[in-house]
Coordinates of C-alpha atoms in Angstrom, one line a residue:
X37 CA -17.7 10.2 8.5
X38 CA -16.4 6.7 9.0
X39 CA -12.9 5.9 7.9
X40 CA -10.9 2.7 8.5
X41 CA -7.1 3.0 8.9
X42 CA -5.0 -0.2 8.9
X43 CA -1.4 -1.1 8.5
X44 CA -0.8 -3.3 5.5
X45 CA 2.1 -5.5 4.4
X46 CA 3.2 -4.9 0.8
X47 CA 4.9 -7.7 -1.0
X48 CA 7.3 -6.9 -3.8
X49 CA 9.6 -8.5 -6.3
X50 CA 11.5 -8.2 -9.5
X51 CA 9.8 -9.4 -12.6
X52 CA 10.7 -9.6 -16.3
X53 CA 9.6 -6.4 -18.1
X54 CA 8.0 -8.2 -21.0
X55 CA 4.7 -9.6 -22.0
X56 CA 3.5 -11.9 -19.3
X57 CA 6.0 -10.9 -16.7
X58 CA 3.4 -9.7 -14.2
X59 CA 0.7 -12.1 -15.4
X60 CA 2.9 -15.1 -14.3
X61 CA 3.2 -13.8 -10.7
X62 CA -0.4 -12.7 -10.5
X63 CA -1.7 -16.1 -11.8
X64 CA 0.3 -17.9 -9.0
X65 CA -1.3 -15.6 -6.4
X66 CA -4.8 -16.0 -7.9
X67 CA -4.4 -19.8 -7.8
X68 CA -3.5 -19.6 -4.2
X69 CA -6.7 -17.7 -3.5
X70 CA -5.3 -14.1 -3.2
X71 CA -7.9 -11.3 -3.6
X72 CA -5.5 -8.4 -4.3
X73 CA -6.7 -4.9 -3.6
X74 CA -3.3 -3.2 -4.4
X75 CA -1.2 -4.0 -7.5
X76 CA 1.5 -1.7 -8.9
X77 CA 3.9 -2.7 -11.6
X78 CA 6.6 -0.5 -13.1
X79 CA 9.9 -0.8 -14.8
X80 CA 13.1 -0.5 -12.7
X81 CA 15.2 2.4 -13.8
X82 CA 18.5 0.6 -12.8
X83 CA 17.8 -2.7 -14.6
X84 CA 16.7 -2.5 -18.2
X85 CA 14.3 -5.4 -19.0
X86 CA 13.3 -5.8 -15.4
X87 CA 10.3 -4.4 -13.5
X88 CA 9.1 -4.4 -9.9
X89 CA 5.7 -5.6 -8.8
X90 CA 4.0 -4.6 -5.5
X91 CA 0.9 -6.4 -4.2
X92 CA -1.3 -6.5 -1.1
X93 CA -2.9 -8.2 0.8
X94 CA -1.8 -11.7 1.2
X95 CA -4.0 -13.1 3.9
X96 CA -3.0 -16.8 4.3
X97 CA 0.1 -18.9 4.6
X98 CA -0.6 -20.5 1.3
X99 CA -0.8 -17.1 -0.4
X100 CA 2.5 -16.1 1.2
X101 CA 4.2 -19.3 0.1
X102 CA 2.9 -18.8 -3.5
X103 CA 4.2 -15.2 -3.4
X104 CA 7.6 -16.4 -2.3
X105 CA 7.7 -19.2 -4.9
X106 CA 6.9 -16.5 -7.5
X107 CA 9.8 -14.3 -6.3
X108 CA 8.0 -11.9 -4.1
X109 CA 9.0 -11.0 -0.5
X110 CA 7.5 -9.0 2.3
X111 CA 8.9 -5.6 1.5
X112 CA 9.2 -4.0 4.9
X113 CA 7.7 -0.8 3.5
X114 CA 5.7 1.0 6.1
X115 CA 2.1 1.6 4.7
X116 CA -1.2 2.7 6.1
X117 CA -4.4 1.9 4.1
X118 CA -7.2 4.4 4.6
X119 CA -10.7 3.7 3.3
X120 CA -14.0 5.6 3.6
X121 CA -16.3 8.1 1.9
X122 CA -14.7 10.4 -0.7
X123 CA -15.1 14.1 -0.7
X124 CA -13.5 16.9 -2.7
X125 CA -10.1 17.8 -1.3
X126 CA -9.8 14.7 0.9
X127 CA -6.4 13.7 -0.4
X128 CA -5.1 17.3 -0.3
X129 CA -6.4 17.8 3.3
X130 CA -5.0 14.5 4.5
X131 CA -1.5 15.0 3.1
X132 CA -1.5 18.6 4.4
X133 CA -2.5 17.4 7.9
X134 CA 0.5 15.1 7.9
X135 CA 2.8 17.8 6.5
X136 CA 1.8 20.4 9.0
X137 CA 2.9 17.9 11.8
X138 CA 6.2 17.3 10.0
X139 CA 5.4 13.8 8.8
X140 CA 6.9 13.1 5.4
X141 CA 5.3 10.7 3.0
X142 CA 7.5 8.4 0.9
X143 CA 4.7 7.6 -1.5
X144 CA 1.0 7.9 -2.1
X145 CA -1.5 6.0 -4.1
X146 CA -5.2 7.0 -4.2
X147 CA -8.3 5.7 -6.0
X148 CA -12.0 6.4 -5.8
X149 CA -14.7 3.9 -6.8
X150 CA -18.5 4.4 -6.2
X151 CA -17.8 7.3 -3.8
X152 CA -15.4 5.3 -1.6
X153 CA -11.7 6.4 -1.4
X154 CA -8.8 4.1 -0.8
X155 CA -5.4 5.6 0.1
X156 CA -2.2 3.8 0.5
X157 CA 0.3 6.1 2.4
X158 CA 3.9 5.0 2.5
X159 CA 6.1 6.3 5.3
X160 CA 9.9 6.2 5.5
X161 CA 10.0 4.7 9.0
X162 CA 7.8 2.7 11.4
X163 CA 7.9 5.7 13.8
X164 CA 6.6 8.1 11.0
X165 CA 3.9 5.6 10.2
X166 CA 2.8 5.4 13.8
X167 CA 2.8 9.2 14.1
X168 CA 1.0 9.4 10.8
X169 CA -1.7 7.1 12.1
X170 CA -2.3 9.2 15.2
X171 CA -2.6 12.3 13.1
X172 CA -4.9 10.7 10.6
X173 CA -7.2 9.3 13.4
X174 CA -7.6 12.8 14.7
X175 CA -7.9 14.5 11.3
X176 CA -10.3 12.0 9.7
X177 CA -12.7 11.8 12.7
X178 CA -13.0 15.6 13.3

């Protein structure tokens, strides 16, 4: 089976947790030509009335400038994106392969569309991400 594993930059920023809070930022990115594959918005538990928005990818300087103007910054979060054919148990097997080698995940997002899976795996450190990539390359290509 053919899987693609890539490191991605996640951009994040605080938004107003009200109607249009995320839309304002997403419109700026869209106008700059961003074709986002990853968008998560959620309220912040520490700041009532605020939320946090995570997006990826931003592929040009213009898109990155638009993100910064809208209040987003490169997050520094260590993330691998895995895409390829889905199969039953894939996410469980993948996370177990990491766990068995002592690699902890700081977060996980997964979706399947038309038989193709996309996983975003967050690691707590750059070293853990690099180790995770080595494990996944062996695990997914067996």
